[in-house]
Coordinates of C-alpha atoms and ligand atoms in Angstrom, one line a residue:
M1 CA 11.0 16.8 -36.8
S2 CA 11.6 17.2 -33.1
W3 CA 12.7 14.7 -30.5
K4 CA 9.1 15.0 -29.1
D5 CA 7.7 13.4 -32.2
F6 CA 9.4 10.2 -31.2
L7 CA 7.9 10.0 -27.8
R8 CA 5.4 7.3 -27.2
E9 CA 1.8 8.1 -28.0
G10 CA -0.1 9.9 -25.2
L11 CA 3.0 10.7 -23.1
L12 CA 3.0 14.5 -23.8
E13 CA -0.6 14.6 -22.5
T14 CA 0.2 12.6 -19.4
Q15 CA 0.9 14.2 -16.0
A16 CA 3.7 12.9 -13.7
Y17 CA 2.5 11.6 -10.3
E18 CA 2.9 14.5 -7.9
V19 CA 3.3 14.3 -4.2
P20 CA 3.1 17.4 -2.0
L21 CA 6.3 18.3 -0.2
P22 CA 6.4 18.0 3.6
D23 CA 5.6 21.5 4.8
G24 CA 5.6 21.2 8.6
R25 CA 2.0 20.2 8.8
I26 CA 1.0 17.0 10.6
K27 CA 1.4 14.4 7.9
L28 CA -1.6 12.0 7.8
D29 CA -1.8 11.6 4.1
A30 CA 0.5 8.7 3.0
M31 CA 0.0 5.8 5.4
E32 CA 3.5 6.3 6.9
N33 CA 4.3 4.8 10.3
P34 CA 4.6 7.9 12.6
Y35 CA 7.1 6.3 14.9
T36 CA 10.9 6.3 14.5
W37 CA 13.3 3.8 16.1
P38 CA 14.5 3.7 19.7
E39 CA 17.9 5.4 19.9
P40 CA 20.0 2.2 20.8
M41 CA 18.4 0.5 17.8
R42 CA 19.2 3.4 15.5
E43 CA 22.8 3.4 16.7
A44 CA 23.3 -0.3 16.3
W45 CA 21.9 0.0 12.8
Q46 CA 24.2 2.9 11.9
H47 CA 27.1 0.9 13.3
Q48 CA 26.3 -2.0 11.0
L49 CA 25.9 0.3 7.9
K50 CA 29.4 1.7 8.6
S51 CA 31.0 -1.5 7.5
T52 CA 29.0 -1.7 4.2
D53 CA 31.1 -1.5 1.1
V54 CA 29.1 0.7 -1.2
N55 CA 31.9 0.6 -3.8
R56 CA 30.6 -2.9 -4.6
Y57 CA 27.5 -3.7 -6.5
P58 CA 24.6 -5.2 -4.4
D59 CA 24.0 -8.9 -4.3
A60 CA 21.8 -9.0 -7.4
S61 CA 19.9 -12.1 -6.1
A62 CA 19.3 -10.6 -2.6
R63 CA 20.1 -13.9 -0.9
D64 CA 20.5 -12.6 2.7
L65 CA 17.3 -10.5 2.5
K66 CA 15.3 -13.3 1.0
Q67 CA 16.5 -15.7 3.7
Q68 CA 15.6 -13.1 6.4
L69 CA 12.1 -12.7 5.0
R70 CA 11.7 -16.5 4.9
T71 CA 12.7 -16.7 8.5
T72 CA 10.6 -13.8 9.8
Y73 CA 7.5 -14.7 7.9
N74 CA 7.8 -18.5 7.8
I75 CA 7.7 -18.6 4.0
E76 CA 7.4 -22.1 2.5
A77 CA 10.6 -23.4 1.0
D78 CA 8.6 -24.3 -2.2
Y79 CA 7.8 -20.7 -2.9
D80 CA 10.2 -18.2 -4.4
L81 CA 10.6 -14.4 -3.7
L82 CA 11.0 -11.4 -5.9
I83 CA 12.4 -8.2 -4.4
G84 CA 11.4 -4.9 -5.7
N85 CA 12.3 -1.2 -5.3
G86 CA 9.0 -0.8 -3.4
S87 CA 6.0 -2.9 -4.4
D88 CA 5.4 -0.2 -7.0
E89 CA 8.2 -1.7 -9.0
L90 CA 6.8 -5.2 -8.6
I91 CA 3.4 -3.9 -10.0
Q92 CA 5.4 -2.5 -12.9
I93 CA 7.2 -5.8 -13.4
V94 CA 3.9 -7.7 -13.5
C95 CA 2.5 -5.4 -16.1
A96 CA 5.7 -5.6 -18.1
A97 CA 5.4 -9.4 -18.1
F98 CA 1.9 -9.3 -19.5
A99 CA 2.3 -6.4 -21.8
G100 CA 1.1 -6.9 -25.2
A101 CA -1.6 -5.9 -27.6
G102 CA -5.1 -6.7 -26.5
S103 CA -4.3 -7.8 -22.9
T104 CA -6.3 -6.5 -20.0
V105 CA -5.5 -5.7 -16.4
L106 CA -8.6 -6.0 -14.1
S107 CA -9.1 -4.4 -10.7
V108 CA -11.8 -2.9 -8.7
D109 CA -13.0 0.7 -8.4
P110 CA -11.8 2.4 -6.2
A111 CA -8.3 0.7 -6.1
F112 CA -4.7 1.6 -5.6
V113 CA -3.9 4.1 -8.4
V114 CA -0.6 2.5 -9.4
Y115 CA -2.3 -0.5 -10.9
Q116 CA -3.8 1.7 -13.6
S117 CA -0.7 3.8 -14.2
A118 CA 1.5 0.7 -14.5
A119 CA -1.0 -1.0 -16.8
K120 CA -1.1 2.1 -19.0
L121 CA 2.7 2.3 -19.0
Y122 CA 2.8 -1.1 -20.7
S123 CA -0.1 -0.3 -23.0
L124 CA -2.4 -2.8 -21.3
S125 CA -6.1 -2.0 -21.2
F126 CA -7.3 -1.3 -17.6
E127 CA -10.8 -2.3 -16.6
T128 CA -12.4 -2.0 -13.2
V129 CA -15.5 -3.3 -11.5
P130 CA -17.2 -1.0 -9.0
L131 CA -17.2 -2.1 -5.4
D132 CA -20.6 -2.0 -3.7
D133 CA -21.8 0.8 -1.4
D134 CA -19.8 -0.6 1.5
F135 CA -16.8 -1.0 -0.7
H136 CA -17.0 -4.8 -0.8
L137 CA -16.5 -7.0 -3.9
D138 CA -19.4 -7.3 -6.2
L139 CA -18.7 -11.0 -7.0
D140 CA -21.2 -11.4 -9.8
A141 CA -19.9 -8.3 -11.6
M142 CA -16.3 -9.5 -11.1
L143 CA -17.1 -12.9 -12.6
A144 CA -18.8 -11.3 -15.5
A145 CA -15.9 -9.0 -16.1
I146 CA -13.5 -11.9 -15.9
A147 CA -15.6 -13.8 -18.5
R148 CA -15.8 -10.8 -20.7
F149 CA -12.2 -9.4 -20.6
Q150 CA -10.2 -12.6 -19.9
P151 CA -7.8 -10.5 -17.9
A152 CA -4.1 -11.4 -18.0
V153 CA -3.7 -9.9 -14.5
I154 CA -6.1 -9.2 -11.7
F155 CA -5.0 -6.9 -8.8
L156 CA -6.8 -7.1 -5.5
A157 CA -5.5 -5.2 -2.5
Y158 CA -6.2 -7.0 0.8
P159 CA -7.0 -4.7 2.6
N160 CA -7.9 -2.3 -0.2
N161 CA -6.5 1.2 -0.6
P162 CA -8.1 3.8 -0.5
T163 CA -11.1 2.1 1.3
G164 CA -9.2 0.3 4.1
N165 CA -11.4 -2.9 4.2
L166 CA -10.6 -6.5 3.7
F167 CA -12.5 -8.3 0.9
N168 CA -14.5 -11.4 1.6
N169 CA -12.3 -14.5 1.5
D170 CA -14.8 -16.7 -0.4
A171 CA -15.3 -14.1 -3.0
I172 CA -11.5 -13.8 -3.5
A173 CA -11.2 -17.6 -3.8
T174 CA -14.0 -17.7 -6.4
I175 CA -12.3 -14.9 -8.4
I176 CA -9.0 -16.9 -8.3
E177 CA -10.7 -20.0 -9.5
A178 CA -12.3 -18.1 -12.4
A179 CA -9.2 -16.1 -13.3
P180 CA -7.5 -17.3 -16.5
G181 CA -4.4 -15.3 -15.8
L182 CA -2.4 -14.1 -12.7
V183 CA -4.0 -12.8 -9.6
V184 CA -1.9 -10.4 -7.4
V185 CA -3.0 -10.2 -3.8
D186 CA -1.5 -7.0 -2.6
E187 CA -0.9 -7.2 1.1
A188 CA 0.6 -3.7 1.7
Y189 CA -1.4 -3.4 4.9
Q190 CA -0.7 -6.9 6.3
P191 CA 1.1 -5.4 9.4
F192 CA -2.2 -4.0 10.4
A193 CA -4.7 -6.5 9.0
R194 CA -2.7 -9.4 10.4
V195 CA -4.3 -11.8 8.1
S196 CA -2.8 -13.0 4.8
W197 CA -3.7 -14.9 1.7
L198 CA -0.4 -16.7 1.9
S199 CA -0.7 -20.4 2.8
D200 CA 0.9 -23.6 1.8
R201 CA -1.8 -24.1 -0.8
L202 CA -1.3 -21.0 -2.9
A203 CA -2.7 -21.6 -6.4
E204 CA 0.0 -21.4 -9.1
N205 CA -1.6 -18.3 -10.6
V206 CA -1.6 -16.4 -7.4
V207 CA 1.2 -14.2 -6.0
V208 CA 1.2 -12.4 -2.7
M209 CA 2.8 -9.0 -2.7
R210 CA 4.0 -7.0 0.4
T211 CA 6.0 -4.0 1.2
L212 CA 8.1 -2.7 4.1
S213 CA 6.6 0.8 3.5
K214 CA 3.6 0.6 5.7
F215 CA 5.4 -1.6 8.2
G216 CA 7.5 1.4 9.0
L217 CA 10.2 1.8 6.3
A218 CA 8.6 3.9 3.5
G219 CA 11.9 5.6 2.8
L220 CA 13.7 2.3 2.1
R221 CA 11.7 1.4 -1.0
L222 CA 11.5 -2.3 -0.5
G223 CA 8.7 -4.6 -1.7
Y224 CA 8.6 -8.3 -2.1
M225 CA 6.4 -10.9 -3.9
I226 CA 5.9 -14.5 -2.9
G227 CA 4.7 -17.2 -5.3
H228 CA 5.4 -20.4 -7.1
Q229 CA 8.9 -20.7 -8.6
A230 CA 7.4 -21.0 -12.1
V231 CA 5.8 -17.6 -11.8
I232 CA 8.6 -15.8 -10.0
S233 CA 11.3 -17.0 -12.3
E234 CA 9.4 -15.5 -15.3
L235 CA 8.8 -12.2 -13.5
N236 CA 12.5 -12.1 -12.4
K237 CA 13.6 -11.9 -16.0
L238 CA 12.1 -8.4 -16.1
R239 CA 13.9 -7.1 -13.0
M240 CA 16.9 -4.9 -13.5
P241 CA 19.8 -6.7 -11.8
Y242 CA 20.6 -4.2 -9.2
N243 CA 17.1 -2.8 -8.6
V244 CA 17.5 -2.7 -4.8
N245 CA 20.6 -1.1 -3.2
T246 CA 22.8 -2.5 -0.6
L247 CA 21.9 0.0 2.1
S248 CA 18.2 -0.8 1.7
M249 CA 18.7 -4.5 1.8
E250 CA 21.0 -4.3 4.9
T251 CA 18.5 -2.0 6.6
A252 CA 15.6 -4.3 5.8
C253 CA 17.5 -7.3 7.2
Y254 CA 18.3 -5.4 10.3
A255 CA 14.7 -4.2 10.8
L256 CA 13.2 -7.7 10.1
K257 CA 15.5 -9.1 12.9
H258 CA 14.0 -6.4 15.2
H259 CA 10.4 -6.9 13.9
T260 CA 8.9 -6.9 17.4
V261 CA 9.7 -3.2 17.6
F262 CA 7.6 -2.6 14.5
D263 CA 4.9 -5.0 15.7
E264 CA 4.6 -2.9 18.9
Q265 CA 4.4 0.2 16.8
A266 CA 1.6 -1.4 14.8
D267 CA -0.2 -2.3 18.1
K268 CA -0.2 1.3 19.1
I269 CA -1.5 2.3 15.7
L270 CA -4.2 -0.2 15.9
R271 CA -5.3 1.1 19.3
E272 CA -5.4 4.6 17.9
R273 CA -7.3 3.4 14.9
S274 CA -10.1 2.1 17.0
R275 CA -10.1 5.3 19.1
M276 CA -10.3 7.3 15.9
Q277 CA -13.0 5.1 14.4
Q278 CA -15.2 5.7 17.5
A279 CA -14.4 9.5 17.6
F280 CA -15.2 9.9 13.9
G281 CA -18.5 8.1 14.4
R282 CA -19.6 10.9 16.7
Y283 CA -19.9 13.4 13.9
E284 CA -23.3 12.9 12.3
S285 CA -22.2 14.5 9.0
L286 CA -19.3 12.1 8.7
E287 CA -19.7 8.7 7.1
V288 CA -16.9 6.4 8.5
F289 CA -15.9 3.2 6.7
A290 CA -14.5 0.1 8.3
S291 CA -10.7 -0.3 8.2
D292 CA -8.3 -3.1 8.6
A293 CA -5.4 -0.9 7.6
N294 CA -3.5 2.1 9.2
F295 CA -5.9 4.6 7.8
I296 CA -9.6 5.4 7.8
L297 CA -11.7 6.5 4.9
V298 CA -14.4 9.1 5.8
R299 CA -17.0 10.7 3.6
A300 CA -18.0 14.3 4.5
G301 CA -21.3 14.5 2.6
G302 CA -21.0 17.6 0.4
A303 CA -18.1 19.1 2.4
G304 CA -15.1 17.1 1.3
N305 CA -13.1 20.0 -0.1
A306 CA -14.1 22.4 2.6
L307 CA -13.1 19.9 5.3
F308 CA -9.8 19.2 3.6
D309 CA -9.1 23.0 3.4
H310 CA -10.0 23.5 7.0
L311 CA -7.7 20.7 8.1
L312 CA -4.8 22.2 6.0
Q313 CA -5.4 25.6 7.6
S314 CA -5.3 23.8 11.0
G315 CA -1.9 22.4 10.1
I316 CA -3.0 18.9 9.1
R317 CA -2.6 17.2 5.8
V318 CA -4.8 14.3 4.9
K319 CA -5.5 12.8 1.5
N320 CA -8.4 14.5 -0.4
L321 CA -10.0 12.0 -2.7
T322 CA -12.8 14.2 -3.9
A323 CA -11.2 14.7 -7.3
S324 CA -11.3 11.0 -8.0
G325 CA -15.0 11.3 -8.3
G326 CA -17.6 8.6 -8.1
S327 CA -17.9 6.9 -4.8
L328 CA -14.9 8.8 -3.5
T329 CA -16.5 12.2 -3.9
D330 CA -16.3 14.0 -0.6
C331 CA -14.0 11.3 0.8
L332 CA -10.9 12.0 2.8
R333 CA -8.4 9.3 3.7
V334 CA -6.8 9.8 7.1
T335 CA -3.7 8.0 8.1
I336 CA -3.5 7.1 11.8
G337 CA -0.8 9.1 13.5
K338 CA 0.6 9.4 17.0
P339 CA -2.0 10.1 19.7
D340 CA -1.3 13.8 19.9
Q341 CA -1.5 14.1 16.1
N342 CA -4.8 12.4 16.1
D343 CA -6.0 14.7 18.9
S344 CA -5.1 17.7 16.8
L345 CA -7.1 16.2 14.0
L346 CA -10.1 15.7 16.3
A347 CA -9.8 19.2 17.6
A348 CA -9.9 20.5 14.0
L349 CA -12.9 18.4 13.3
D350 CA -14.7 19.8 16.4
D351 CA -13.9 23.2 15.1
F352 CA -15.2 22.5 11.6
Y353 CA -18.4 21.0 12.8
G354 CA -18.8 23.6 15.5
C355 CA -18.7 21.6 18.7
A356 CA -16.9 21.9 21.9
N357 CA -13.3 20.6 22.0
G358 CA -13.1 16.9 22.6
T359 CA -16.7 16.4 23.3
G360 CA -17.7 15.5 19.7
P361 CA -20.5 17.2 17.8
D362 CA -23.2 19.2 19.5
T363 CA -26.3 17.0 19.2
G364 CA -28.5 19.9 20.2
I365 CA -29.7 18.3 23.4
Ligands
PLP401 C1 1.3 1.9 -0.4 C2 0.8 0.8 -1.3 C3 1.7 0.1 -2.1 C4 3.0 0.6 -2.5 O1 4.0 0.3 -1.6 P1 5.5 0.7 -1.9 O2 6.2 -0.6 -1.5 O3 5.8 1.9 -1.1 O4 5.7 1.0 -3.4 C5 1.2 -1.0 -2.8 N1 -0.1 -1.4 -2.7 C6 -1.0 -0.7 -2.0 C7 -2.4 -1.2 -1.9 C8 -0.6 0.4 -1.2 O5 -1.4 1.1 -0.5

């Protein structure tokens, strides 16, 4: 006997989630906000952290942070909040709550990869319904899958990752009505989509999940979930008491009080997104998908890996989704960076497609 014989089934064959280390390349692979904070804001923040007593445990119920979130986002007093170490942890908590033999987690394909890994972690079966050719919901197929699998949980990202688009509101409403279990509306990209499923009429089986990562604080690891008290109080039982540290909570409060700085950063990113969308559209061999997030999905028919390698050699790292297969074959997901970083990307594309710098592809005229 070895200790390995006691490991849970399938673990030895599983790979850990690997993320490439920053290597000096322009980093357009992880939906990070490229902007840092104005110096006076940075200093005031550091000044505030100086008086934090890290010898004490954090407030396990995160009262100040929840209050700040309520104020900043006008969250109904009737709803409760659950704070996670990134929304990744909240996805895990949801799966832990519905773990159990024979239960199913349903999502779409392609979807955020953590839904599947969290479902597997809790031995839930994971089913997906393919999105249509434009990456919209196939409502009939979703309803059929709901009828067939009776999913305990449905994850829908709004906008979706890695595709970037918002799903149709009526389709989401119909799915929620048909869902026998919980529906998680994942609004990681809400700072850019600027629409939300959150309202004062949230159905009891719906929770809205958000994160400060895409807002501009990926290093903090801070996610939150909003829903009816009945749901949140059950999920809260699975949260480790000190899952979020004092420094992250204090920083999050500070940042939320200064949210206009982040809103302006998002404005800049949105302006660059529309510039990049137009610029990408000039390359005939590049299929460009609509985006309501801070990234754009493109498909380089037949040349996904070659284009990815060319960008790497040009000092730019995007996310290569080719290995995911299916509709993501030859797809690259490009995070919107600062204007000069985006210019570098366009120059590398010109180079790849053999056209003059900045003029877009040579149409042969
Ligand atoms: C980035 C992302 C998350 C994870 O956010 P963290 O709070 O950083 O864990 C969740 N959902 C979607 C759809 C994302 O793209």
